[in-house]
Coordinates of C-alpha atoms in Angstrom, one line a residue:
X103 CA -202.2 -79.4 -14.6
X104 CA -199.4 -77.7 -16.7
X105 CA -199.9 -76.7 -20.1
X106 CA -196.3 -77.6 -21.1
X107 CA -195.9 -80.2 -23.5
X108 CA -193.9 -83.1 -22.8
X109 CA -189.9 -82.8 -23.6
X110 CA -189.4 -83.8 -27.4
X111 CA -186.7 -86.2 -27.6
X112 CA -184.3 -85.6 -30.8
X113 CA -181.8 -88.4 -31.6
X114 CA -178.5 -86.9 -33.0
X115 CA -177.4 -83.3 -33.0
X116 CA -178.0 -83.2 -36.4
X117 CA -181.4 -82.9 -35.1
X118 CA -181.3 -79.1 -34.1
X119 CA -180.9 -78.0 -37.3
X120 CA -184.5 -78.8 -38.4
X121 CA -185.8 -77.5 -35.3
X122 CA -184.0 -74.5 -34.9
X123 CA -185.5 -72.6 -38.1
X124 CA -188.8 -72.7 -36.4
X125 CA -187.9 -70.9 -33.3
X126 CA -188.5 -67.5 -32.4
X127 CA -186.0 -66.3 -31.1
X128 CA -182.8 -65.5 -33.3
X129 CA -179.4 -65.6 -31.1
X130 CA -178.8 -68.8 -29.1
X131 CA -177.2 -68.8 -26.0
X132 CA -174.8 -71.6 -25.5
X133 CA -174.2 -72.7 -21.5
X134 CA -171.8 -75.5 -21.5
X135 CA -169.7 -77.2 -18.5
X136 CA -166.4 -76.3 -18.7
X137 CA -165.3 -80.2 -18.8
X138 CA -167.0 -80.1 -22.3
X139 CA -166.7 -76.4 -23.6
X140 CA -163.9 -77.7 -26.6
X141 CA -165.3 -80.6 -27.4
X142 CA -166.9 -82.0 -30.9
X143 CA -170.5 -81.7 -28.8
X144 CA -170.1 -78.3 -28.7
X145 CA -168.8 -78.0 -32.1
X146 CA -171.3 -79.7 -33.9
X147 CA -173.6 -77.4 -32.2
X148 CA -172.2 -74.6 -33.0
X149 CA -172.6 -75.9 -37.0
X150 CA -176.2 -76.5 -36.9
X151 CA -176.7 -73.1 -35.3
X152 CA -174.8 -71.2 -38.0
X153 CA -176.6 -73.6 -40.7
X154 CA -179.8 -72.6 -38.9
X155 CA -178.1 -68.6 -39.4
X156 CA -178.6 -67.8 -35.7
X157 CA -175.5 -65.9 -33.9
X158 CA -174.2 -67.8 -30.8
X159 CA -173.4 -66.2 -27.5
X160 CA -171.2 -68.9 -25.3
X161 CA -170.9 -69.4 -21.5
X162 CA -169.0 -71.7 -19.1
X163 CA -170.6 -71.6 -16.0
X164 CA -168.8 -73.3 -12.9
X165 CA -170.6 -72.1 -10.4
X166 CA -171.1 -74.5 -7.0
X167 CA -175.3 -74.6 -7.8
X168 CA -176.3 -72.4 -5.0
X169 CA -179.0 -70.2 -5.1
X170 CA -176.5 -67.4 -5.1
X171 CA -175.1 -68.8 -8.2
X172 CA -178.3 -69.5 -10.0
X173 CA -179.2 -66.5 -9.0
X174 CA -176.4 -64.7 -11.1
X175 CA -176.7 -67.1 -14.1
X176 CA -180.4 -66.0 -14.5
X177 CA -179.0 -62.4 -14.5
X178 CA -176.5 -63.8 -17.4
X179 CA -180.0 -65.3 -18.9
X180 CA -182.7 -62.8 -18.9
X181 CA -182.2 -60.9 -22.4
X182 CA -181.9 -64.6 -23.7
X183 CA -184.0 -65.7 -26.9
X184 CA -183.2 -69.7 -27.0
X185 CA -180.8 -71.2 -24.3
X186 CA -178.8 -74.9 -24.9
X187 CA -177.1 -76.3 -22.3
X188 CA -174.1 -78.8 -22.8
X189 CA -173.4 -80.7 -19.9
X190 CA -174.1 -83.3 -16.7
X191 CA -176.7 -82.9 -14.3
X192 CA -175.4 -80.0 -12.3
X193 CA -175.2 -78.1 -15.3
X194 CA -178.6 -79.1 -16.7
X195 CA -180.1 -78.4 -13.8
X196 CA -178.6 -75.0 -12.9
X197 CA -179.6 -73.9 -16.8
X198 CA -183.3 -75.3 -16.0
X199 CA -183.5 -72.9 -12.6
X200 CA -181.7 -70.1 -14.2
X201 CA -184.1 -69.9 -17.0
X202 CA -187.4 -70.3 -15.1
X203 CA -185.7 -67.6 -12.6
X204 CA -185.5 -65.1 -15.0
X205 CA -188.7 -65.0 -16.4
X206 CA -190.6 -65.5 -12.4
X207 CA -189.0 -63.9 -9.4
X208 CA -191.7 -66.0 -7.4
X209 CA -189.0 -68.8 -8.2
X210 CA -186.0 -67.3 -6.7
X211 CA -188.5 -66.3 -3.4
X212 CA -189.7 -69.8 -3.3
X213 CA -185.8 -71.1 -3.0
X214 CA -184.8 -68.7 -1.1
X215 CA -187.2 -69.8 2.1
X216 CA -185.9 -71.4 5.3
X217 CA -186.6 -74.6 6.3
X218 CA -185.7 -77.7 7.3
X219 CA -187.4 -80.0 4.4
X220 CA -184.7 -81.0 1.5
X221 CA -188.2 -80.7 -1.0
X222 CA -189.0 -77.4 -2.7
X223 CA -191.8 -76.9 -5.0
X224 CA -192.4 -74.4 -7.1
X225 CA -195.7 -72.8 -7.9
X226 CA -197.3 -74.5 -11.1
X227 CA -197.8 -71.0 -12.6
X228 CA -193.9 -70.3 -12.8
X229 CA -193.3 -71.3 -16.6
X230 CA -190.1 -69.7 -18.7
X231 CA -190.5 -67.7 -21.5
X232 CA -187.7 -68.9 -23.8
X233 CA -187.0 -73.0 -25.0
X234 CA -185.0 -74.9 -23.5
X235 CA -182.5 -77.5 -25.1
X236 CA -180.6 -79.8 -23.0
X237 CA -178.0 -82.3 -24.4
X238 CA -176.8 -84.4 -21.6
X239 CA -172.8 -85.8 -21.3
X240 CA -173.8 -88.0 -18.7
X241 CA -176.1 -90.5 -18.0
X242 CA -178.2 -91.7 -14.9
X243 CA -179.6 -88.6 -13.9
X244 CA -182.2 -87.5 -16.7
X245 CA -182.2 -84.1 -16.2
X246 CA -182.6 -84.0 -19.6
X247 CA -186.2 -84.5 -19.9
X248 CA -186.9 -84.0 -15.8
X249 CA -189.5 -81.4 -13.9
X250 CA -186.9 -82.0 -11.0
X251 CA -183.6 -80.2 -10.2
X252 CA -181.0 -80.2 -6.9
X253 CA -180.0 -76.9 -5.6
X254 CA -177.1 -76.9 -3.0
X255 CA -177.0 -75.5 0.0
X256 CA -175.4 -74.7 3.5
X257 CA -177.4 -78.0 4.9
X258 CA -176.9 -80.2 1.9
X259 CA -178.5 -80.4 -1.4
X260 CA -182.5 -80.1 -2.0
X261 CA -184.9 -81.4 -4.6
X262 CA -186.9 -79.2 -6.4
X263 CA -189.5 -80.3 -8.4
X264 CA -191.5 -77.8 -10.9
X265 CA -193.5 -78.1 -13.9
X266 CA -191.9 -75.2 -15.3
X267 CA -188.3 -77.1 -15.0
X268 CA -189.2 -79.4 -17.5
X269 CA -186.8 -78.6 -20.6
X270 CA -188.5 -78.3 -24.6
X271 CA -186.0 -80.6 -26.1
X272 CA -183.5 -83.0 -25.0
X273 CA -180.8 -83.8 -27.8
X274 CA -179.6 -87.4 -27.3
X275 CA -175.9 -88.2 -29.1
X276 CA -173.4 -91.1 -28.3
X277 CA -170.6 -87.9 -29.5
X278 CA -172.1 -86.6 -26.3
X279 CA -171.1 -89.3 -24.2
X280 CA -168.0 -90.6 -25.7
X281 CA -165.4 -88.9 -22.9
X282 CA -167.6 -89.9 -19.8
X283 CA -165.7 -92.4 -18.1
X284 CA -166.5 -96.1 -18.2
X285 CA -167.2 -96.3 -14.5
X286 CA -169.6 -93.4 -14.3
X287 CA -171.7 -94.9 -17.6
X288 CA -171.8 -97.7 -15.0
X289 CA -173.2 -96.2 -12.4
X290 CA -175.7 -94.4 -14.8
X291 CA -177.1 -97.4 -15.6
X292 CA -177.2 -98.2 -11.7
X293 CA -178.5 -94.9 -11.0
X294 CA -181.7 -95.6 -13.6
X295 CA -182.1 -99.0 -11.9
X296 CA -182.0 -97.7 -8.3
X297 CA -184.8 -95.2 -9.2
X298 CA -187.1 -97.2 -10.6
X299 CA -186.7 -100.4 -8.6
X300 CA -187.3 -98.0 -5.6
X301 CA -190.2 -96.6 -6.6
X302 CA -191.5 -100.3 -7.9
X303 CA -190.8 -101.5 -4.6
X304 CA -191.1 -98.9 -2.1
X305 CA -195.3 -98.4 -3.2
X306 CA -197.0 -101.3 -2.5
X307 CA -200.0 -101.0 -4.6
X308 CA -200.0 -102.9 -7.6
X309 CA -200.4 -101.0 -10.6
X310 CA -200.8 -103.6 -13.8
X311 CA -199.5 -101.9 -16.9
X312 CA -197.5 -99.2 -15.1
X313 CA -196.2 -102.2 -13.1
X314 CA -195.5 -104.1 -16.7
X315 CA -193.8 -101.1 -18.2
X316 CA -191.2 -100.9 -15.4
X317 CA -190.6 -104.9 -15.1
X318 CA -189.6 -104.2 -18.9
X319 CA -187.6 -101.2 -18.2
X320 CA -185.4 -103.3 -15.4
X321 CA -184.9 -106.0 -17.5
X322 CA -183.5 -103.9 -20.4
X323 CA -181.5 -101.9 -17.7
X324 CA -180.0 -105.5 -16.3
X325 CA -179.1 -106.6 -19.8
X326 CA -177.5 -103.4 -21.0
X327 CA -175.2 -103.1 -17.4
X328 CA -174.4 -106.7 -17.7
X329 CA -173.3 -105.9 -21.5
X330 CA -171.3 -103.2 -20.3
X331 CA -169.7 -104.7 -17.5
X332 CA -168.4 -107.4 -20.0
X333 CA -166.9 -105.0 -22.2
X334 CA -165.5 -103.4 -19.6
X335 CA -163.5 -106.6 -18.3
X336 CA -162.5 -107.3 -21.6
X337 CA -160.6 -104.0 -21.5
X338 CA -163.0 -102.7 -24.4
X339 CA -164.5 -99.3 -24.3
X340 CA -168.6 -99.0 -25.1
X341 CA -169.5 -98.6 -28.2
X342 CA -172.2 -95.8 -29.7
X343 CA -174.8 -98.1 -29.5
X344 CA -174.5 -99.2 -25.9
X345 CA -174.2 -95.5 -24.7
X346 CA -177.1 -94.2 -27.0
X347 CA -179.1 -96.6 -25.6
X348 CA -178.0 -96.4 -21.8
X349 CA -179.3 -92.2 -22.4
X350 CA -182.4 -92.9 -23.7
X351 CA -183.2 -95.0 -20.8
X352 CA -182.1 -93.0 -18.6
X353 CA -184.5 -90.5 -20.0
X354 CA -187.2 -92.4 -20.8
X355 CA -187.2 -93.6 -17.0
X356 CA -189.0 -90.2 -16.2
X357 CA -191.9 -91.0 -18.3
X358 CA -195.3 -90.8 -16.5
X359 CA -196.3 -94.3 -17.7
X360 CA -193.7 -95.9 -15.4
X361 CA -194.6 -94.2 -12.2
X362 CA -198.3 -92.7 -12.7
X363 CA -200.5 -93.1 -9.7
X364 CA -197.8 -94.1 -7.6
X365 CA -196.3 -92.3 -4.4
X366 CA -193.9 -90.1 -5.1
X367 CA -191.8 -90.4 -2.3
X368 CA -191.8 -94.0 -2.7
X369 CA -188.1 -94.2 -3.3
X370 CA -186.9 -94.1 0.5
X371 CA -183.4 -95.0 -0.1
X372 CA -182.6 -92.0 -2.6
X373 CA -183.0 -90.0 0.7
X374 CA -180.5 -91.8 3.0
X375 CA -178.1 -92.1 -0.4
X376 CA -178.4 -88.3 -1.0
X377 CA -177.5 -87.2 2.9
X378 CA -175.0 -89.9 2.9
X379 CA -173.1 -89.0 -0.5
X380 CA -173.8 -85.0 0.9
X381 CA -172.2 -85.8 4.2
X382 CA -169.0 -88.3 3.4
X383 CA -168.3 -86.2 0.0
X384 CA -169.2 -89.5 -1.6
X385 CA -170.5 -90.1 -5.6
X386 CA -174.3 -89.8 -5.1
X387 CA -174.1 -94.2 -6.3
X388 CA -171.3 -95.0 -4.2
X389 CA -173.7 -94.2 -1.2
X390 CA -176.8 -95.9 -3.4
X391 CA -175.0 -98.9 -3.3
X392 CA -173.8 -98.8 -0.2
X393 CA -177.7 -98.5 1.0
X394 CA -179.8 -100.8 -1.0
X395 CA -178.6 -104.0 0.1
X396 CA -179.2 -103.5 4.0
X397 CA -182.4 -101.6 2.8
X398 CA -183.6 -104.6 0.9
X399 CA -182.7 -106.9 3.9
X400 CA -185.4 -104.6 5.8
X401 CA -187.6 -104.8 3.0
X402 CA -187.6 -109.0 2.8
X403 CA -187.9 -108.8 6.8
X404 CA -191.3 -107.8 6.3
X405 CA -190.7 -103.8 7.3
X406 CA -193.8 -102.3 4.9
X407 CA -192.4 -98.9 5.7
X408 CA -189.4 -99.4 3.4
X409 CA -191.2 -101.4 1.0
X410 CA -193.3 -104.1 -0.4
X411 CA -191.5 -107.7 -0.1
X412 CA -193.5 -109.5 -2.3
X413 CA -193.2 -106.3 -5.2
X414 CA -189.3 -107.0 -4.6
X415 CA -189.6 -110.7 -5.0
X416 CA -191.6 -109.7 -8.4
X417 CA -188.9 -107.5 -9.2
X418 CA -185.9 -109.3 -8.5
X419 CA -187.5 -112.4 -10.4
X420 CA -187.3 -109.9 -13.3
X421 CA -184.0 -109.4 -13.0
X422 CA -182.7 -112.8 -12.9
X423 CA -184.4 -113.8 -15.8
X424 CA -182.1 -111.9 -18.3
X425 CA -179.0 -111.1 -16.2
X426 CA -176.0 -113.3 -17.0
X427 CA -173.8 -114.4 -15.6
X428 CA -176.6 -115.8 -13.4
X429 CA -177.6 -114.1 -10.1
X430 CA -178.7 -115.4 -6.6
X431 CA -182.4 -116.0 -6.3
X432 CA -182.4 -114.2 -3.2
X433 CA -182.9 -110.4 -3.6
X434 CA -180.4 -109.6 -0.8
X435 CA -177.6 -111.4 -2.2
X436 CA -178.2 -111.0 -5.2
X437 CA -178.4 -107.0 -5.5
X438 CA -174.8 -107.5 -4.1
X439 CA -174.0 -109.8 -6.9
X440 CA -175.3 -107.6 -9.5
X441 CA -173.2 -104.4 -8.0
X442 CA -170.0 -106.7 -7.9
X443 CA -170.8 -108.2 -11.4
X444 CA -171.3 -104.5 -12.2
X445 CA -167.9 -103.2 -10.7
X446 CA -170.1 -100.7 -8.7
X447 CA -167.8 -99.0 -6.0
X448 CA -170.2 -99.7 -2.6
X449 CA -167.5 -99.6 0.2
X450 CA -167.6 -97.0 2.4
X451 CA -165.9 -96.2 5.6
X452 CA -167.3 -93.8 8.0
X453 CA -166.9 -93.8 12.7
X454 CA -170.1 -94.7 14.3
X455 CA -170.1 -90.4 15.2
X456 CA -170.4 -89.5 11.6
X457 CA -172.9 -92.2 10.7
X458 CA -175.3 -90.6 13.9
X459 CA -174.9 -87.0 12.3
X460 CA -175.8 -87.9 8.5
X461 CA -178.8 -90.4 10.1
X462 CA -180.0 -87.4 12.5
X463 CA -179.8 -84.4 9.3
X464 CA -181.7 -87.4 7.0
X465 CA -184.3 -87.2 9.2
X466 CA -184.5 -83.6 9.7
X467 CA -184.5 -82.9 6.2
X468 CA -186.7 -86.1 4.8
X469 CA -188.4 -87.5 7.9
X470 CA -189.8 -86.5 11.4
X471 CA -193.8 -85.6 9.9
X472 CA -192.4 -85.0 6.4
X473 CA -194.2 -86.9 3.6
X474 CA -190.9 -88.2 1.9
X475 CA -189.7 -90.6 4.5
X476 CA -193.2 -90.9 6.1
X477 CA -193.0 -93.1 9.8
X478 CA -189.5 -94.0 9.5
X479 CA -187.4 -93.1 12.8
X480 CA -184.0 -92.3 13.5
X481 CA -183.5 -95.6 14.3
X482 CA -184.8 -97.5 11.4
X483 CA -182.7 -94.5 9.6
X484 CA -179.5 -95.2 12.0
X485 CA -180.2 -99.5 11.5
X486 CA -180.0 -99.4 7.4
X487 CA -176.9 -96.9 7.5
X488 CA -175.3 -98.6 10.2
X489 CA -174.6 -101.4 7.9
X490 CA -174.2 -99.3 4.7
X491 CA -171.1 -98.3 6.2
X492 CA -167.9 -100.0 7.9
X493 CA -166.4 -98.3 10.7
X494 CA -162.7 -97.7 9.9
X495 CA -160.1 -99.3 12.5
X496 CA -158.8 -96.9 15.0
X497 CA -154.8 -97.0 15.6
X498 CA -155.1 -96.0 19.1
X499 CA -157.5 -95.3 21.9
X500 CA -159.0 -92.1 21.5
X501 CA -162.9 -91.9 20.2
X502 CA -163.5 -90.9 16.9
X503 CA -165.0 -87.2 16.1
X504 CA -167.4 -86.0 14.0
X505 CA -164.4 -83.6 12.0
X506 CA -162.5 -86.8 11.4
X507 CA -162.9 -87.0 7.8
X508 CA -164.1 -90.2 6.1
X509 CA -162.3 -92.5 4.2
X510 CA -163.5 -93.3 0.2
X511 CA -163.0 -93.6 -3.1
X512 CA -165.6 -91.4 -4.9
X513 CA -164.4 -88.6 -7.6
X514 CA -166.8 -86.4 -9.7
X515 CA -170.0 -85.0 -9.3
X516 CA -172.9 -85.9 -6.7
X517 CA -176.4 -85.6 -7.8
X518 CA -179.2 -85.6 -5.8
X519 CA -182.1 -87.2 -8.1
X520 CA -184.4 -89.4 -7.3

C-alpha cells in the first residue's frame, strides 16, 4: 500500500492561491506545453503565485516523451521546490516521470530495461519529494489525477503505472479548456467512455456497487456527448459548463470506487487501439473507434476472452436509456450509432501487410503469456483488426508493402491510456 494521499481536486485556478501559502517550498517551477505557454491559463497562474509571493521559474518543454527526454527534464527538475504543469497528457505525464526521476534513480533504471512487454511498473517505494500540480488543457486522458503515464519508445509507446506518479493536486478550469478544439472534447468524452465500458465489460465478475457507480458514470458520459454533439451541429461552441464537467469526469473515472476489485487488464481493446494509433500515426480514438465495434461483435458472439456479453447487454441498456436521439437496442449497432451521432472519426485505411505487422507487435508487446491480453492469439488479434480497418484500393497490380504509408485523417497527440 502507498502512503500517498489521494490527488485533491481544486475547482478553479483561483484555487492555488489558498493552497499555495501552505507549501514548503518557496519558488514554483512552471512546465507548460508550448501550445499553451501565452495563454490566460498560464497567466492566471502566474497571479495566484505572485499573490501567494512565490518567484516563478518557467519552462516549455517539447520534448518527443522518451526516456532520453524525461531523462533531461528531471535534470531541469531536481533543485525544484513545487512543480505545476500546464498542459495535455504528454505533458502531464512527462512532468509526473520527471519529478519522480529526480528524486529516485531506481525510476530511470526501471525504464530504461529491455523488454518486450508495453507495461512498466515501478517500485512502490519510488515517491517524489516535491508536490505536484497538474492543470489539464485536455480532456479524456486524466492524467491529471492518474498513477499511470506513457513513455515513448523505439517499439511504440508503454504504460507505466506507479504509485509515486500520482500528482498532489489537479486544478480543474473551463479557461483551461476553452482553446481545445471541439472535436478532441469529443473524443475526450469517447475516450472516458471507452475506458470504463471496457473495463465494465471486459471483467466478468459482477461487482454490485462498483458495478452501480460505473452504470451511473456511462450514463452521465452518454448524456454530456450527446449534449455536445448537438451543440456542435448547431454550429455552437461548448460552453464552461459542459467542459468543466466533461474534466471532472474524465478525472473522476480514475477513482478506485469504479474499478476496485476488478482486473486490471480488463480493457483489451485499449491495447489493439494503442498499437494501432502507434503504428498508422493515428489519434489514439480514431483507432478506439475503429476497434470497439468489431470487438463488441466478438464480445456478443459469446468470445469470454474479450468480454462478458451479458455485462455488455447491462451496459449498453444503460446507455440507451438516456441517449437521445434514440440508439439501436443492439450493442453492435448501436456503438456505431452513438460514434456517428458523436461525429467520432473511426475510418481508417490500412493493406492487409500493415494490419499483420501492428497485430503481430500487439501481441508481442500485450499478449503471447503476458497478463494484459491474457489467451488471446494472433488471430483473434488479426480477426478484430481485420475489420477495424478497410484496406485501401490498389491502382495497379503490384502487392502492397509494409513502407506504404496509410491513409487517415488523425491530427494531434496520441495517448496511450487506458
Amino acid at each position: 500500500m502507498s502512503g500517498r494521499r489521494p490527488t485533491q481536486v481544486v475547482h478553479g485556478i483561483g484555487g492555488l492561491a489558498k493552497w499555495l501559502p501552505h507549501q514548503k517550498g518557496r519558488t514554483l517551477t512552471l512546465l507548460a506545453d508550448p501550445a499553451v505557454a501565452e495563454s490566460e491559463t498560464v497567466d492566471q497562474i502566474l497571479a495566484c503565485a505572485a499573490w501567494a509571493g512565490r518567484p516563478v521559474e518557467r519552462l516549455v518543454p517539447d520534448g518527443p516523451g522518451t526516456l532520453e527526454s524525461v531523462t533531461a527534464l528531471a535534470e531541469r527538475l531536481r533543485d525544484s521546490e513545487l512543480v505545476v504543469a500546464v498542459g495535455g497528457g504528454t505533458l502531464l505525464d512527462q512532468t509526473k516521470l520527471a519529478v519522480l526521476m529526480s528524486a529516485a534513480p531506481v525510476v530511470r533504471d526501471r525504464l530504461a530495461m529491455r523488454g518486450r512487454s508495453g507495461l512498466v511498473l515501478l517500485p512502490a517505494e519510488a515517491v517524489p519529494v516535491v508536490p505536484v500540480v497538474t492543470v489539464p488543457t485536455t480532456v479524456g486522458t486524466g492524467s491529471e489525477l492518474s498513477g499511470g503515464a506513457c513513455l515513448a519508445g523505439p517499439s511504440g509507446k508503454r504504460l507505466v503505472l506507479g504509485n509515486g506518479l500520482q500528482p498532489d493536486v489537479a486544478v480543474l478550469d473551463p479557461v483551461a479548456t476553452r482553446t481545445l478544439p471541439v472535436e478532441l472534447l469529443a473524443e475526450g468524452v469517447f475516450e472516458v467512455f471507452f475506458r470504463v465500458a471496457g473495463m465494465y465489460v471486459g471483467d466478468p465478475q459482477d461487482l454490485p456497487s462498483e458495478d452501480a457507480f460505473t452504470r451511473t458514470l456511462i450514463e452521465r458520459l452518454t448524456v454530456l456527448g450527446a449534449e455536445l454533439a448537438s451543440a456542435r451541429r448547431a454550429g455552437e461552441a461548448p460552453g464552461n459548463a459542459l467542459r468543466l464537467e466533461i474534466a471532472k469526469l474524465s478525472g473522476v473515472s480514475h477513482g478506485p470506487w469504479f474499478n476496485q476489485g476488478r482486473d486490471p487488464c480488463a480493457c483489451k481493446g485499449w491495447y489493439l487501439a494503442n498499437e494501432l494509433s502507434t503504428g498508422l500515426g493515428l489519434r489514439k480514438m480514431t483507432a478506439a473507434a475503429a476497434v470497439l465495434p468489431p470487438l463488441w461483435r466478438r464480445i456478443a458472439e459469446g468470445d469470454v476472452r474479450w468480454g462478458s456479453a451479458p455485462r455488455l447487454r447491462r451496459l449498453w441498456q444503460a446507455v440507451t436509456s438516456v441517449h437521445l436521439p434514440a440508439l439501436p437496442a443492439d450493442p453492435v449497432e448501436g456503438i456505431e450509432s452513438l460514434l456517428d451521432s458523436w461525429l467520432i472519426e473511426r475510418g481508417i485505411d490500412a493493406s492487409a501487410e500493415r494490419t499483420e505487422l501492428i497485430a503481430r507487435s500487439t501481441l508481442r508487446a500485450w499478449g503471447d503469456g503476458l497478463p494484459t491480453l491474457g489467451a488471446l492469439t494472433l488471430a483473434d488479434i488479426r480477426r478484430v483488426m481485420d475489420q477495424a480497418v478497410r484496406q485501401p484500393p490498389t491502382t495497379d497490380f503490384r502487392r502492397p508493402s509494409p513502407a506504404d504509408g496509410p491513409k487517415h485523417h488523425g491530427r494531434g497527440e496520441t495517448s496511450c491510456r487506458p
